[in-house]
Amino acid sequence: MPVKCEICPLRKKPLFAEMDDDIVRFMQEFKVGEMKVKAGTTLMMEGSNAPQLYTALEGMGLRYKTLIDGDRQVINFVLPGDFIGLQAGVMREMQHSVEASTDMILCVFDRKTLWDLFQNHPERAFDLTWVAAVEEHLLGESLAILGQMSGIERVARAFVRLHDRCEALDLKHGAGVPLPFKQQDLADALGLSLVHTNKTLKKLRDQSIAKWANGKLEVMSYTRLCEIAQLDPTRDPIIRPLI
C-alpha cells in the first residue's frame, strides 16, 4: 500500500524541515500513487515531456546528459528525498535523464497539479523554488570544483557530501553508508578519468581516510577527509524541505 504523507518515514529524518498539517494534507492530495522500479530503469529521458513528477522515497539513482557521441556525462546523484522532474514540469521537457542505480520506490505526482501548488500554496511554491536554487548552487559548486580542485580534493568533497547526506537520512549501518554507484559514475561526475579516480581512491584507502568498496563508503577519518575537501567538519547541516 502507498505510504501516506502523514506517516512518511522521510519526515522523521533530521535532514528535512517540519511540515504543518495543512501542507501534509496538500501533499497527500498532490500525490497520486507510488511506483517501484528495478535498478537500471530510466525514470525520465532527456527531451521527454513526462506527465509525472517524483520524489525518491527509497533507493538511489543518478542524473546524466547524453553527449553527441552517445556517451553520457553524470551530473549528480539522486538520494531519498530528492525531487525528480522539475525541469519537465516547468520547461515542458527534461534537459537530462534520470536512472535508478538501485531498486527504488518513488512517490508519484501528477504534473498537471503543479500549477495548483504555485497558485494556492505559496509556502510549498517557495520550498520548490528553494530546491531549484540549491540545485543551481550545487551546479555552481561543481563547476568550481572541476576548475580549481585537484583529483583527490574532488573525490573528498564528493565523499563528504554523500556521507553527510546518507547519515542525515539514517542510512549509516555500522561503519559505512551505502554508495551503490560505479567508479565510472563518480569519475564522470567529477571530470576525472577512471584510472585517475582509481588511483585517488587507493590513496585515500592507503592513508586510512576513506574506503569505497562493494557499494559501501566507509570514512575512517572524517576530519581529514573534510580538510582535503576544504570543508569545515563542524559546519551546521543544511535543513531542506521535503517535496
C-alpha atoms as one frame of an Amber mdcrd trajectory, in Angstrom:
protein
   0.000   0.000   0.000   1.260   3.532  -0.749   2.743   5.329   2.243   0.522
   8.142   3.459   2.215  11.522   3.733   1.266  11.876   7.399   3.393   8.833
   8.270   6.088   9.305   5.633   9.335   7.871   7.085  11.394  10.640   5.477
   9.623  13.324   7.520  11.292  11.997  10.673  14.795  12.423   9.286  16.862
  15.337  10.653  17.655  16.414   7.086  14.143  17.723   6.392  12.209  20.715
   7.686   8.974  20.153   9.579   5.654  20.388   7.717   2.441  21.626   9.276
  -0.839  19.743   8.934  -2.112  21.875   6.025   0.977  21.137   3.951   0.763
  17.435   4.740  -2.881  17.373   3.612  -1.988  19.139   0.367   0.888  16.760
  -0.310  -1.447  13.812   0.164  -3.758  15.305  -2.471  -0.781  16.120  -4.715
   0.469  12.528  -4.527  -1.297  10.164  -6.928   0.494   6.964  -6.005   3.816
   5.172  -5.749   5.972   3.358  -8.260   8.535   0.630  -7.709  11.330   0.296
 -10.256  14.285  -2.022 -10.688  17.913  -0.919 -10.814  18.799   0.272 -14.309
  15.331   1.650 -15.070  15.243   5.014 -16.843  12.889   7.204 -14.824  12.989
  10.200 -17.134  14.560  10.646 -20.545  16.276  13.771 -21.787  13.976  15.604
 -24.206  10.855  13.829 -22.935   7.664  15.568 -21.841   6.987  13.460 -18.751
   3.443  13.638 -17.315   4.606  12.716 -13.817   6.932  14.083 -11.148   8.595
  12.029  -8.438  10.150  12.132  -5.012  12.605   9.345  -4.234  11.222   7.529
  -1.194  13.735   4.670  -1.162  16.799   3.833  -3.224  19.329   5.839  -5.207
  19.875   6.913  -8.791  21.784   9.342 -10.946  21.145  12.195 -13.353  23.050
  12.346 -16.616  23.202  14.026 -20.012  23.773  12.142 -23.247  26.637  13.500
 -25.351  26.741  13.748 -29.138  28.925  10.655 -29.432  26.467   8.628 -27.351
  28.491   8.679 -24.141  26.872  10.028 -21.006  28.005  12.650 -18.529  26.842
  12.108 -14.955  25.581  15.365 -13.448  24.828  14.303  -9.877  23.291  11.590
  -7.756  19.712  11.009  -6.576  19.130  10.103  -2.929  15.948   9.608  -0.863
  14.036  12.863  -0.540  15.177  14.276  -3.886  12.513  15.727  -6.181  12.707
  14.481  -9.778  11.227  16.078 -12.875  11.046  19.774 -12.030  12.520  20.646
 -15.437   9.756  18.735 -17.193   7.175  20.437 -15.013   8.401  23.959 -15.758
  10.223  23.732 -19.114   7.895  21.130 -20.683  10.737  18.686 -21.264  13.652
  17.181 -19.385  17.109  18.578 -20.023  18.751  15.440 -18.625  17.915  11.790
 -17.961  17.422  10.058 -14.612  18.248   6.400 -13.994  17.751   4.152 -10.970
  21.068   2.808  -9.654  19.270   0.544  -7.178  15.714  -0.705  -6.831  13.682
   2.374  -5.950  10.300   3.396  -4.558   9.042   6.734  -5.859   6.196   8.962
  -4.736   4.329   9.927  -7.903   2.746  13.347  -8.545   0.603  14.490 -11.463
   2.456  17.264 -13.275  -0.847  18.967 -14.153  -1.385  19.834 -10.481   1.968
  21.599 -10.186   0.360  24.917 -11.063  -2.147  24.500  -8.239   0.847  24.381
  -5.928   2.056  27.767  -7.174  -1.403  29.340  -7.216  -2.773  28.180  -3.887
   0.139  27.058  -1.735   2.804  29.789  -1.699   4.765  28.107   1.103   5.146
  24.946  -0.991   5.971  27.047  -4.059   8.744  28.703  -2.053  10.023  25.288
  -0.992  10.117  24.170  -4.614  11.969  27.350  -5.565  14.398  26.657  -2.715
  15.058  23.193  -4.105  15.739  24.671  -7.555  18.052  27.302  -6.043  20.040
  24.675  -4.155  20.428  22.614  -7.325  21.771  25.734  -9.071  24.143  26.353
  -6.152  25.424  22.776  -6.260  25.934  23.045 -10.014  27.992  26.196  -9.454
  29.986  24.415  -6.769  30.585  21.515  -9.131  31.932  23.861 -11.791  34.252
  25.458  -9.231  35.436  22.027  -8.109  36.174  20.958 -11.685  38.057  24.165
 -12.409  40.030  24.665  -9.209  40.411  21.416  -7.235  42.786  18.519  -7.665
  41.533  14.988  -8.194  41.830  13.959  -4.557  40.102  17.159  -3.438  37.200
  16.497  -5.814  36.747  12.933  -4.605  36.997  14.023  -0.960  34.367  16.748
  -1.496  32.002  14.243  -3.122  32.541  11.709  -0.357  31.853  14.267   2.385
  28.651  15.454   0.699  27.364  11.933   0.086  28.399  10.689   3.534  26.670
  13.610   5.274  23.507  13.170   3.258  23.313   9.429   3.915  23.997   9.923
   7.611  21.224  12.526   7.860  18.901  10.000   6.200  19.803   7.393   8.850
  21.311   5.180   6.155  24.520   4.572   8.063  24.927   0.953   9.100  27.952
   0.033  11.128  30.949   1.985   9.889  29.664   2.822   6.419  26.941   4.328
   4.269  25.561   2.905   1.005  27.139   4.238  -2.169  25.805   1.926  -4.899
  27.380   3.670  -7.871  30.133   2.682 -10.279  33.617   4.180 -10.227  32.902
   5.379 -13.756  29.844   7.284 -12.483  31.956   9.085  -9.878  34.707   9.741
 -12.416  32.194  11.242 -14.864  30.595  13.426 -12.198  33.989  14.780 -11.101
  35.549  15.194 -14.539  38.255  12.593 -13.898  39.478   9.607 -15.846  38.649
   6.179 -14.472  42.378   5.486 -13.954  42.862   8.738 -12.009  39.788   8.028
  -9.913  41.017   4.537  -9.084  44.432   5.847  -8.027  42.800   8.549  -5.886
  40.566   6.021  -4.140  43.624   3.876  -3.420  45.427   6.868  -1.931  42.511
   7.659   0.399  42.296   3.995   1.383  46.040   3.612   1.979  46.052   6.719
   4.196  43.139   5.294   6.235  40.918   8.258   5.358  38.092   6.667   3.373
  37.338   3.352   1.692  34.761   2.708  -1.020  34.158  -0.902  -1.952  31.224
  -3.204  -2.714  28.732  -0.339  -2.783  29.679   0.943   0.673  31.577   4.088
   1.702  33.456   3.920   4.981  35.001   7.124   6.314  37.803   6.364   8.750
  38.895   9.979   9.342  36.087  12.473   8.768  38.200  15.431   9.900  40.994
  14.580   7.488  38.509  13.994   4.645  36.949  17.413   5.282  40.396  19.006
   5.367  41.201  17.610   1.921  37.727  18.626   0.673  38.221  22.177   2.018
  35.129  21.914   4.209  34.650  22.748   7.889  33.935  19.486   9.743  31.930
  21.413  12.380  29.649  23.220   9.896  25.894  23.090  10.517  23.837  20.798
   8.280  21.502  22.352   5.703  17.865  21.619   6.559  15.875  21.196   3.369
  12.176  20.987   2.518  10.693  17.639   1.583   8.521  17.832  -1.526
